[in-house]
Structures are given as structure tokens and as C-alpha cells.
């Protein structure tokens, strides 16, 4: 399995690891296939994501994609943040091995779950954002 230099860099030196105490939105998602879990914290001010942090119990690709995803989302408006798909994150990392693509979905789903949480807390509707699928406790596969 081949990892790009960028993936290795973000795996060895992940950015934005930790939590935000007064986060505007928090999203936790799990991957039913491997059991890995990802938690993302977003701080949002005036429709702009001013800070993002993550914690993961996951594989190296999950760490690298979350690191990159949190880097990409900082400074973006909510609508721009929605454009940060797992594809965009993978491109920013110069790709991932095919068997690791599902790991990058974890980062995207956690970002969306955190945005959803923010919308719920503030009683707003974020256009284009779907309710996250709760599969954290889904161990029946
Ligand atoms: Fe589970 Fe990568 S193997 S997220």
C-alpha cells in the first residue's frame, strides 16, 4: 500500500488534534466497517468556521484526512464548508489507496454532523445539509 508524502505528513504530525470546549457544533460518527470513531468540534462565528479540532479513534488514513479536513474548513463560510467533501480532502492529500477511501468519508461525515449539531442548536437550516446517519452504535454488521 502506497501513501503519499502528504498523507504521511498529516499522519505523523496531525493538525488540529484536540477539542474545543465552547464548540458551536460537535459531530461524532463511526465507521460500521472498521469500528473507527471520529469526533469533530467546530467554532462558528458569523457564519464562518473560525476553528476546528478533532479527536479520532481511527486508522492512519482517518487521522490524515481529519487533519487535512480541519485545515481546509478553517476560515470558510458554512456554505463553503459543505463543499469540503471526502474527494476534496483526498485530492488535497494527493490521493489515498482505494481500500482507504472509506476512511476519508469519516472526516466528511463528522464535519457534516458537527454542522448539523450547530444548526440544531441555533434553530437554523443549512441548505444542502442532510441529517447525519447515526451509525456510531451500529455493531450489527
Ligand atoms: Fe477505519 Fe480507516 S480503517 S477509518
Tab-separated table of C-alpha atoms and ligand atoms in Angstrom:
chain	number	residue	atom	x	y	z
A	1	UNK	CA	0.000	0.000	0.000
A	2	UNK	CA	1.365	3.368	-1.045
A	3	UNK	CA	0.748	6.561	0.869
A	4	UNK	CA	1.559	9.982	-0.486
A	5	UNK	CA	4.036	12.200	1.348
A	6	UNK	CA	1.203	14.492	2.353
A	7	UNK	CA	-0.750	11.637	3.905
A	8	UNK	CA	2.328	10.556	5.832
A	9	UNK	CA	2.969	14.123	6.956
A	10	UNK	CA	-0.574	14.618	8.248
A	11	UNK	CA	-0.483	11.203	9.881
A	12	UNK	CA	2.832	11.818	11.649
A	13	UNK	CA	2.079	15.463	12.522
A	14	UNK	CA	-1.692	15.774	12.617
A	15	UNK	CA	-3.026	19.314	12.734
A	16	UNK	CA	-5.878	20.404	14.984
A	17	UNK	CA	-5.950	17.434	17.334
A	18	UNK	CA	-7.935	18.115	20.481
A	19	UNK	CA	-11.256	19.568	21.447
A	20	UNK	CA	-12.921	22.955	21.600
A	21	UNK	CA	-14.569	23.490	24.962
A	22	UNK	CA	-17.169	26.015	23.859
A	23	UNK	CA	-17.677	24.474	20.420
A	24	UNK	CA	-20.590	25.729	18.312
A	25	UNK	CA	-21.138	22.250	16.941
A	26	UNK	CA	-19.824	18.787	17.692
A	27	UNK	CA	-20.179	15.756	15.451
A	28	UNK	CA	-19.388	12.148	16.237
A	29	UNK	CA	-19.544	9.466	13.612
A	30	UNK	CA	-18.460	5.879	13.414
A	31	UNK	CA	-17.484	3.623	10.602
A	32	UNK	CA	-19.513	0.425	10.787
A	33	UNK	CA	-16.955	-1.440	8.692
A	34	UNK	CA	-13.926	-0.975	10.874
A	35	UNK	CA	-15.389	0.390	14.123
A	36	UNK	CA	-13.303	3.567	13.988
A	37	UNK	CA	-14.765	6.691	15.555
A	38	UNK	CA	-14.276	10.348	14.723
A	39	UNK	CA	-15.291	13.420	16.681
A	40	UNK	CA	-15.129	16.921	15.227
A	41	UNK	CA	-15.524	20.237	17.054
A	42	UNK	CA	-16.314	23.446	15.194
A	43	UNK	CA	-16.304	27.020	16.407
A	44	UNK	CA	-18.516	29.157	14.211
A	45	UNK	CA	-18.812	32.929	14.343
A	46	UNK	CA	-20.936	34.999	11.955
A	47	UNK	CA	-21.380	32.059	9.607
A	48	UNK	CA	-17.657	31.434	9.408
A	49	UNK	CA	-15.813	28.430	10.795
A	50	UNK	CA	-13.135	30.122	12.876
A	51	UNK	CA	-11.706	26.979	14.473
A	52	UNK	CA	-11.860	23.235	14.043
A	53	UNK	CA	-10.446	20.366	16.053
A	54	UNK	CA	-10.822	16.624	16.003
A	55	UNK	CA	-10.254	13.510	18.007
A	56	UNK	CA	-10.246	10.100	16.493
A	57	UNK	CA	-10.019	6.505	17.457
A	58	UNK	CA	-9.114	5.509	13.975
A	59	UNK	CA	-6.543	4.409	11.477
A	60	UNK	CA	-3.747	6.465	9.961
A	61	UNK	CA	-5.795	7.454	6.930
A	62	UNK	CA	-8.600	8.635	9.218
A	63	UNK	CA	-6.106	10.762	11.147
A	64	UNK	CA	-4.597	12.228	7.974
A	65	UNK	CA	-7.941	13.038	6.364
A	66	UNK	CA	-9.311	14.622	9.544
A	67	UNK	CA	-6.168	16.658	9.895
A	68	UNK	CA	-6.479	17.908	6.326
A	69	UNK	CA	-10.251	18.385	6.549
A	70	UNK	CA	-9.976	20.555	9.663
A	71	UNK	CA	-7.241	22.588	7.970
A	72	UNK	CA	-9.425	23.084	4.883
A	73	UNK	CA	-12.537	24.085	6.797
A	74	UNK	CA	-10.971	26.835	8.899
A	75	UNK	CA	-11.841	30.289	7.642
A	76	UNK	CA	-14.626	29.005	5.386
A	77	UNK	CA	-18.235	30.057	5.483
A	78	UNK	CA	-20.759	27.345	6.271
A	79	UNK	CA	-21.726	27.033	2.607
A	80	UNK	CA	-18.072	26.740	1.588
A	81	UNK	CA	-17.545	24.196	4.352
A	82	UNK	CA	-20.195	21.979	2.784
A	83	UNK	CA	-18.072	21.785	-0.362
A	84	UNK	CA	-15.302	20.055	1.564
A	85	UNK	CA	-16.115	16.530	0.517
A	86	UNK	CA	-14.042	13.440	1.083
A	87	UNK	CA	-12.989	13.802	-2.556
A	88	UNK	CA	-11.688	17.323	-1.961
A	89	UNK	CA	-9.823	16.156	1.120
A	90	UNK	CA	-8.283	13.225	-0.742
A	91	UNK	CA	-7.201	15.500	-3.559
A	92	UNK	CA	-5.562	17.841	-1.082
A	93	UNK	CA	-3.658	14.829	0.251
A	94	UNK	CA	-2.599	13.681	-3.245
A	95	UNK	CA	-4.849	10.646	-3.009
A	96	UNK	CA	-5.424	7.618	-0.839
A	97	UNK	CA	-5.175	3.909	-1.628
A	98	UNK	CA	-8.601	2.650	-2.791
A	99	UNK	CA	-9.139	0.449	0.277
A	100	UNK	CA	-8.719	3.547	2.451
A	101	UNK	CA	-11.300	5.727	0.732
A	102	UNK	CA	-13.950	4.901	3.331
A	103	UNK	CA	-11.677	6.419	5.977
A	104	UNK	CA	-11.887	9.803	4.283
A	105	UNK	CA	-15.690	9.561	4.395
A	106	UNK	CA	-15.444	9.525	8.165
A	107	UNK	CA	-13.910	13.009	8.141
A	108	UNK	CA	-16.569	14.384	5.797
A	109	UNK	CA	-19.387	12.817	7.795
A	110	UNK	CA	-18.017	14.150	11.078
A	111	UNK	CA	-17.763	17.666	9.624
A	112	UNK	CA	-21.341	17.443	8.427
A	113	UNK	CA	-22.529	16.063	11.749
A	114	UNK	CA	-20.865	18.984	13.550
A	115	UNK	CA	-22.516	21.468	11.172
A	116	UNK	CA	-25.827	19.708	11.737
A	117	UNK	CA	-25.369	19.990	15.504
A	118	UNK	CA	-24.645	23.703	15.109
A	119	UNK	CA	-27.796	24.169	13.018
A	120	UNK	CA	-29.897	22.281	15.555
A	121	UNK	CA	-28.558	24.329	18.462
A	122	UNK	CA	-29.244	27.591	16.659
A	123	UNK	CA	-32.505	26.610	15.064
A	124	UNK	CA	-31.285	27.297	11.569
A	125	UNK	CA	-31.474	25.353	8.362
A	126	UNK	CA	-28.248	24.889	6.425
A	127	UNK	CA	-29.183	24.471	2.827
A	128	UNK	CA	-27.866	21.266	1.301
A	129	UNK	CA	-27.014	19.670	4.630
A	130	UNK	CA	-28.600	16.329	5.412
A	131	UNK	CA	-29.166	14.852	8.822
A	132	UNK	CA	-26.213	12.630	9.681
A	133	UNK	CA	-26.773	8.900	9.797
A	134	UNK	CA	-26.371	7.645	13.328
A	135	UNK	CA	-24.247	4.573	12.935
A	136	UNK	CA	-21.953	5.006	15.909
A	137	UNK	CA	-23.766	2.271	17.822
A	138	UNK	CA	-24.409	0.124	14.810
A	139	UNK	CA	-22.397	-3.002	15.525
A	140	UNK	CA	-24.648	-5.483	13.789
A	141	UNK	CA	-22.627	-5.877	10.601
B	1	LIG	FE1	-11.396	2.663	9.867
B	1	LIG	FE2	-9.705	3.807	8.287
B	1	LIG	S1	-9.784	1.701	8.740
B	1	LIG	S2	-11.339	4.698	9.302
